[in-house]
GROMACS .gro file of C-alpha atoms in nm:
model
  270
    1MET     CA    1   0.030   0.015  -0.019
    2TRP     CA    2   0.273   0.260   0.096
    3ARG     CA    3   0.465   0.186  -0.245
    4ARG     CA    4   0.157   0.299  -0.464
    5VAL     CA    5   0.119   0.605  -0.232
    6PHE     CA    6   0.474   0.706  -0.308
    7GLU     CA    7   0.407   0.585  -0.665
    8LEU     CA    8   0.102   0.862  -0.672
    9ILE     CA    9   0.347   1.131  -0.527
   10VAL     CA   10   0.632   1.074  -0.746
   11VAL     CA   11   0.386   1.086  -1.059
   12PRO     CA   12   0.454   1.450  -1.124
   13VAL     CA   13   0.806   1.464  -1.078
   14LYS     CA   14   0.852   1.148  -1.341
   15TRP     CA   15   0.554   1.352  -1.578
   16PHE     CA   16   0.842   1.665  -1.504
   17TRP     CA   17   1.165   1.445  -1.593
   18SER     CA   18   0.999   1.306  -1.916
   19ARG     CA   19   0.901   1.688  -2.048
   20TYR     CA   20   1.183   1.829  -1.907
   21SER     CA   21   1.380   1.646  -2.227
   22GLU     CA   22   1.186   1.744  -2.490
   23CYS     CA   23   1.243   2.103  -2.360
   24LYS     CA   24   1.607   2.066  -2.341
   25GLU     CA   25   1.630   1.944  -2.686
   26LYS     CA   26   1.447   2.214  -2.849
   27LYS     CA   27   1.603   2.502  -2.557
   28GLN     CA   28   1.254   2.600  -2.483
   29TRP     CA   29   1.373   2.689  -2.125
   30GLY     CA   30   1.033   2.916  -2.017
   31LYS     CA   31   0.875   2.598  -2.121
   32ALA     CA   32   1.084   2.408  -1.894
   33ILE     CA   33   0.972   2.642  -1.605
   34SER     CA   34   0.678   2.637  -1.657
   35VAL     CA   35   0.657   2.240  -1.642
   36LEU     CA   36   0.842   2.256  -1.318
   37ILE     CA   37   0.592   2.459  -1.185
   38LEU     CA   38   0.333   2.267  -1.296
   39SER     CA   39   0.553   1.955  -1.186
   40LEU     CA   40   0.575   2.096  -0.816
   41ILE     CA   41   0.221   2.238  -0.802
   42GLY     CA   42   0.118   1.842  -0.903
   43MET     CA   43   0.334   1.675  -0.639
   44ALA     CA   44   0.180   1.939  -0.376
   45PHE     CA   45  -0.177   1.839  -0.452
   46SER     CA   46  -0.058   1.505  -0.434
   47LEU     CA   47   0.094   1.524  -0.090
   48PHE     CA   48  -0.236   1.696   0.037
   49LEU     CA   49  -0.473   1.405  -0.068
   50VAL     CA   50  -0.242   1.179   0.090
   51ALA     CA   51  -0.205   1.409   0.414
   52PHE     CA   52  -0.569   1.433   0.413
   53GLY     CA   53  -0.696   1.052   0.309
   54ILE     CA   54  -0.441   0.933   0.639
   55SER     CA   55  -0.618   1.136   0.827
   56LYS     CA   56  -0.962   1.083   0.743
   57LEU     CA   57  -0.864   0.691   0.783
   58VAL     CA   58  -0.728   0.804   1.157
   59GLU     CA   59  -0.994   0.998   1.226
   60LEU     CA   60  -1.210   0.681   1.077
   61LEU     CA   61  -1.029   0.454   1.250
   62ILE     CA   62  -1.043   0.613   1.607
   63VAL     CA   63  -1.446   0.655   1.589
   64THR     CA   64  -1.424   0.306   1.496
   65VAL     CA   65  -1.233   0.172   1.789
   66ASN     CA   66  -1.442   0.450   2.069
   67LYS     CA   67  -1.771   0.259   1.925
   68TYR     CA   68  -1.649  -0.110   1.861
   69PRO     CA   69  -1.344  -0.175   2.090
   70ALA     CA   70  -1.424  -0.597   2.060
   71ILE     CA   71  -1.412  -0.564   1.693
   72ILE     CA   72  -1.150  -0.374   1.598
   73ALA     CA   73  -0.944  -0.612   1.912
   74GLY     CA   74  -1.060  -0.923   1.739
   75VAL     CA   75  -0.953  -0.809   1.372
   76ALA     CA   76  -0.653  -0.699   1.473
   77GLY     CA   77  -0.610  -1.034   1.650
   78ILE     CA   78  -0.687  -1.205   1.353
   79VAL     CA   79  -0.466  -0.983   1.153
   80TRP     CA   80  -0.176  -1.049   1.396
   81LEU     CA   81  -0.259  -1.428   1.391
   82TYR     CA   82  -0.225  -1.470   0.986
   83VAL     CA   83   0.064  -1.262   1.014
   84TYR     CA   84   0.241  -1.444   1.281
   85VAL     CA   85   0.169  -1.804   1.087
   86LYS     CA   86   0.289  -1.658   0.773
   87HIS     CA   87   0.653  -1.583   0.884
   88SER     CA   88   0.658  -1.885   1.136
   89THR     CA   89   0.562  -2.115   0.803
   90GLU     CA   90   0.886  -1.888   0.613
   91ASN     CA   91   1.103  -1.935   0.889
   92THR     CA   92   1.050  -2.313   0.908
   93SER     CA   93   1.087  -2.308   0.573
   94ASN     CA   94   1.395  -2.210   0.539
   95THR     CA   95   1.514  -2.416   0.841
   96ASN     CA   96   1.455  -2.703   0.670
   97ASP     CA   97   1.632  -2.579   0.387
   98VAL     CA   98   1.947  -2.523   0.555
   99ASN     CA   99   1.893  -2.836   0.737
  100ARG     CA  100   1.870  -3.013   0.438
  101GLN     CA  101   2.141  -2.866   0.317
  102ILE     CA  102   2.396  -2.960   0.552
  103LYS     CA  103   2.267  -3.273   0.556
  104GLU     CA  104   2.322  -3.321   0.200
  105ARG     CA  105   2.688  -3.160   0.252
  106ASN     CA  106   2.753  -3.415   0.529
  107LEU     CA  107   2.633  -3.696   0.294
  108ALA     CA  108   2.865  -3.592   0.031
  109LYS     CA  109   3.121  -3.575   0.236
  110LEU     CA  110   3.119  -3.952   0.405
  111ARG     CA  111   3.078  -4.077   0.042
  112GLU     CA  112   3.356  -3.931  -0.018
  113GLN     CA  113   3.548  -4.062   0.310
  114ALA     CA  114   3.417  -4.418   0.229
  115ILE     CA  115   3.576  -4.435  -0.129
  116GLN     CA  116   3.879  -4.354  -0.054
  117GLY     CA  117   3.909  -4.557   0.255
  118TYR     CA  118   3.747  -4.866   0.046
  119PRO     CA  119   4.071  -4.991  -0.080
  120THR     CA  120   4.234  -4.998   0.235
  121MET     CA  121   3.964  -5.190   0.411
  122LEU     CA  122   3.925  -5.429   0.088
  123ASN     CA  123   4.287  -5.513   0.179
  124VAL     CA  124   4.255  -5.580   0.561
  125VAL     CA  125   3.910  -5.783   0.520
  126TYR     CA  126   4.041  -6.018   0.228
  127GLN     CA  127   4.375  -6.044   0.435
  128THR     CA  128   4.181  -6.153   0.761
  129ILE     CA  129   3.948  -6.386   0.586
  130ARG     CA  130   4.190  -6.560   0.418
  131ALA     CA  131   4.392  -6.612   0.725
  132GLU     CA  132   4.074  -6.736   0.917
  133VAL     CA  133   3.817  -6.880   0.670
  134GLU     CA  134   3.893  -7.275   0.772
  135ASN     CA  135   3.709  -7.111   1.116
  136ILE     CA  136   3.438  -6.949   1.001
  137GLY     CA  137   3.266  -7.205   0.759
  138GLY     CA  138   3.435  -7.027   0.458
  139ASN     CA  139   3.593  -7.071   0.083
  140ILE     CA  140   3.931  -6.948   0.070
  141PRO     CA  141   3.918  -6.699  -0.134
  142THR     CA  142   4.176  -6.655  -0.422
  143PHE     CA  143   4.159  -6.264  -0.550
  144PRO     CA  144   4.032  -5.950  -0.373
  145ALA     CA  145   3.764  -5.922  -0.621
  146GLU     CA  146   3.569  -6.245  -0.483
  147VAL     CA  147   3.509  -6.080  -0.124
  148GLU     CA  148   3.358  -5.748  -0.255
  149MET     CA  149   2.980  -5.677  -0.304
  150PRO     CA  150   2.858  -5.658  -0.654
  151GLU     CA  151   2.589  -5.408  -0.607
  152ALA     CA  152   2.756  -5.138  -0.334
  153HIS     CA  153   3.054  -5.169  -0.174
  154TYR     CA  154   2.938  -4.956   0.139
  155VAL     CA  155   2.651  -4.853   0.326
  156ILE     CA  156   2.538  -4.538   0.530
  157LYS     CA  157   2.351  -4.563   0.835
  158ASP     CA  158   2.337  -4.267   1.067
  159GLY     CA  159   2.653  -4.069   0.969
  160VAL     CA  160   2.857  -4.406   0.992
  161VAL     CA  161   3.012  -4.600   0.661
  162LEU     CA  162   2.986  -4.951   0.704
  163TYR     CA  163   3.178  -5.149   0.409
  164GLN     CA  164   3.021  -5.470   0.278
  165PHE     CA  165   3.196  -5.754   0.178
  166LYS     CA  166   3.069  -6.125   0.101
  167LEU     CA  167   3.248  -6.463   0.189
  168ASP     CA  168   3.116  -6.812   0.002
  169LYS     CA  169   2.995  -7.045   0.268
  170LYS     CA  170   3.119  -7.423   0.251
  171ASP     CA  171   2.763  -7.525   0.356
  172VAL     CA  172   2.505  -7.362   0.182
  173LYS     CA  173   2.223  -7.565   0.385
  174THR     CA  174   2.326  -7.429   0.744
  175ILE     CA  175   2.205  -7.102   0.836
  176CYS     CA  176   2.412  -7.005   1.111
  177ASP     CA  177   2.268  -6.796   1.463
  178ASP     CA  178   2.281  -6.511   1.603
  179THR     CA  179   2.513  -6.665   1.862
  180MET     CA  180   2.750  -6.834   1.616
  181LEU     CA  181   2.754  -6.511   1.346
  182LYS     CA  182   2.865  -6.346   1.704
  183GLU     CA  183   3.118  -6.609   1.776
  184TYR     CA  184   3.233  -6.556   1.379
  185CYS     CA  185   3.248  -6.191   1.409
  186ASN     CA  186   3.446  -6.247   1.755
  187THR     CA  187   3.737  -6.401   1.546
  188LEU     CA  188   3.791  -6.205   1.218
  189GLN     CA  189   3.831  -5.898   1.520
  190TYR     CA  190   4.098  -6.107   1.702
  191ARG     CA  191   4.238  -6.167   1.337
  192VAL     CA  192   4.242  -5.820   1.272
  193ARG     CA  193   4.401  -5.685   1.635
  194THR     CA  194   4.670  -5.918   1.574
  195LYS     CA  195   4.721  -5.787   1.196
  196LEU     CA  196   4.723  -5.425   1.294
  197HIS     CA  197   4.962  -5.485   1.565
  198ASN     CA  198   5.169  -5.690   1.386
  199GLY     CA  199   5.199  -5.397   1.132
  200GLU     CA  200   5.094  -5.569   0.870
  201PHE     CA  201   4.870  -5.300   0.738
  202PRO     CA  202   5.077  -4.951   0.740
  203SER     CA  203   4.835  -4.762   0.552
  204VAL     CA  204   4.580  -4.782   0.880
  205GLN     CA  205   4.700  -4.527   1.077
  206ILE     CA  206   4.500  -4.593   1.365
  207VAL     CA  207   4.583  -4.911   1.522
  208ASP     CA  208   4.427  -4.827   1.883
  209PHE     CA  209   4.145  -4.625   1.917
  210ARG     CA  210   3.957  -4.526   2.262
  211ASP     CA  211   3.625  -4.280   2.233
  212GLN     CA  212   3.474  -4.036   2.381
  213TYR     CA  213   3.369  -4.264   2.683
  214GLY     CA  214   3.684  -4.427   2.748
  215ASN     CA  215   3.609  -4.760   2.557
  216GLY     CA  216   3.862  -4.909   2.334
  217MET     CA  217   3.868  -5.056   2.018
  218ASP     CA  218   4.102  -5.136   1.710
  219GLY     CA  219   4.149  -4.901   1.458
  220ILE     CA  220   3.911  -5.099   1.205
  221VAL     CA  221   3.655  -5.293   1.356
  222VAL     CA  222   3.408  -5.573   1.212
  223ASP     CA  223   3.075  -5.518   1.325
  224HIS     CA  224   2.873  -5.817   1.272
  225LEU     CA  225   2.838  -6.025   1.019
  226ASP     CA  226   2.455  -6.186   0.860
  227ASP     CA  227   2.378  -6.495   0.693
  228PHE     CA  228   2.203  -6.514   0.329
  229GLY     CA  229   2.230  -6.852   0.301
  230ARG     CA  230   2.484  -6.918   0.032
  231TYR     CA  231   2.732  -6.649   0.149
  232TYR     CA  232   2.818  -6.430   0.463
  233VAL     CA  233   2.768  -6.070   0.465
  234ILE     CA  234   3.080  -5.913   0.636
  235TYR     CA  235   3.032  -5.569   0.772
  236ALA     CA  236   3.342  -5.369   0.863
  237VAL     CA  237   3.397  -4.981   0.985
  238TYR     CA  238   3.692  -4.752   1.057
  239ALA     CA  239   3.696  -4.671   1.442
  240SER     CA  240   3.565  -4.303   1.521
  241PRO     CA  241   3.358  -4.121   1.718
  242ALA     CA  242   3.032  -4.107   1.519
  243TYR     CA  243   3.094  -4.480   1.526
  244SER     CA  244   3.138  -4.533   1.936
  245GLU     CA  245   2.793  -4.311   1.916
  246TYR     CA  246   2.641  -4.538   1.679
  247ARG     CA  247   2.710  -4.833   1.895
  248ARG     CA  248   2.589  -4.686   2.193
  249LEU     CA  249   2.274  -4.617   2.095
  250ILE     CA  250   2.258  -4.956   1.908
  251LEU     CA  251   2.330  -5.108   2.273
  252GLN     CA  252   2.048  -4.865   2.483
  253ASN     CA  253   1.835  -5.015   2.217
  254ALA     CA  254   1.854  -5.325   2.220
  255MET     CA  255   1.863  -5.307   2.617
  256SER     CA  256   1.564  -5.093   2.638
  257ARG     CA  257   1.404  -5.342   2.407
  258THR     CA  258   1.517  -5.608   2.685
  259GLU     CA  259   1.327  -5.415   2.958
  260GLN     CA  260   1.029  -5.412   2.761
  261SER     CA  261   1.014  -5.765   2.720
  262SER     CA  262   1.087  -5.812   3.042
  263VAL     CA  263   0.819  -5.589   3.169
  264ILE     CA  264   0.568  -5.754   2.954
  265THR     CA  265   0.655  -6.167   3.053
  266GLU     CA  266   0.621  -6.043   3.435
  267ASP     CA  267   0.298  -5.888   3.385
  268TRP     CA  268   0.152  -6.193   3.149
  269ASN     CA  269   0.301  -6.419   3.450
  270SER     CA  270   0.146  -6.234   3.681
   0.00000   0.00000   0.00000
């Protein structure tokens, strides 16, 4: 609204400059002065109209407020509510956009780190599997490519890069339970630890890692194994504060589920 009021006031000014150009070309200076005077009169008249309109509007508003204060308060409240919701929606949208951009940048960094760290992880897992394959029921791989997952070399979960590898099983008819898979995981982890401390992987800078909670872990961790019938999928990760937090949350969720299950069982028995 105020922009339109301003445009109304400057109409005579715009008219003056358009006519002044013509007068200047024809060197009609007397006419230019007349145009300036008319422009000033027009602008004064526009200012008078605006001031008169504003005064009448204020007068009408004062009279309305005195006669109908409740209605005015209600209208003002509704206007304020619409303006508030509009600004809140815009702020929320802007915040969501910023958060999305941050997540996209962080994800891009993780993908770049995953690609850079894959060759070393492949070598570590391949050498570890060859050393322990007889103890975990797998076929000995001849080349590193045999343990690579064809679909994806890694997955990203909760800000952590989990590298995934496969190992063909000797006995495809046997499905390992969680206890056996955990034992295989510990077996591989022990071999990784031994090789790291023996300096067999010079490209791995961190041999022992201690997290923010004081817990120690190896520089490379075999997170877990899954049994897919014909082969195992082995998940390995570089130790980091992010991975430590990831493991802590998993353990907390597992303990919470165990406690809930215990409560349900006790209630059922009672």
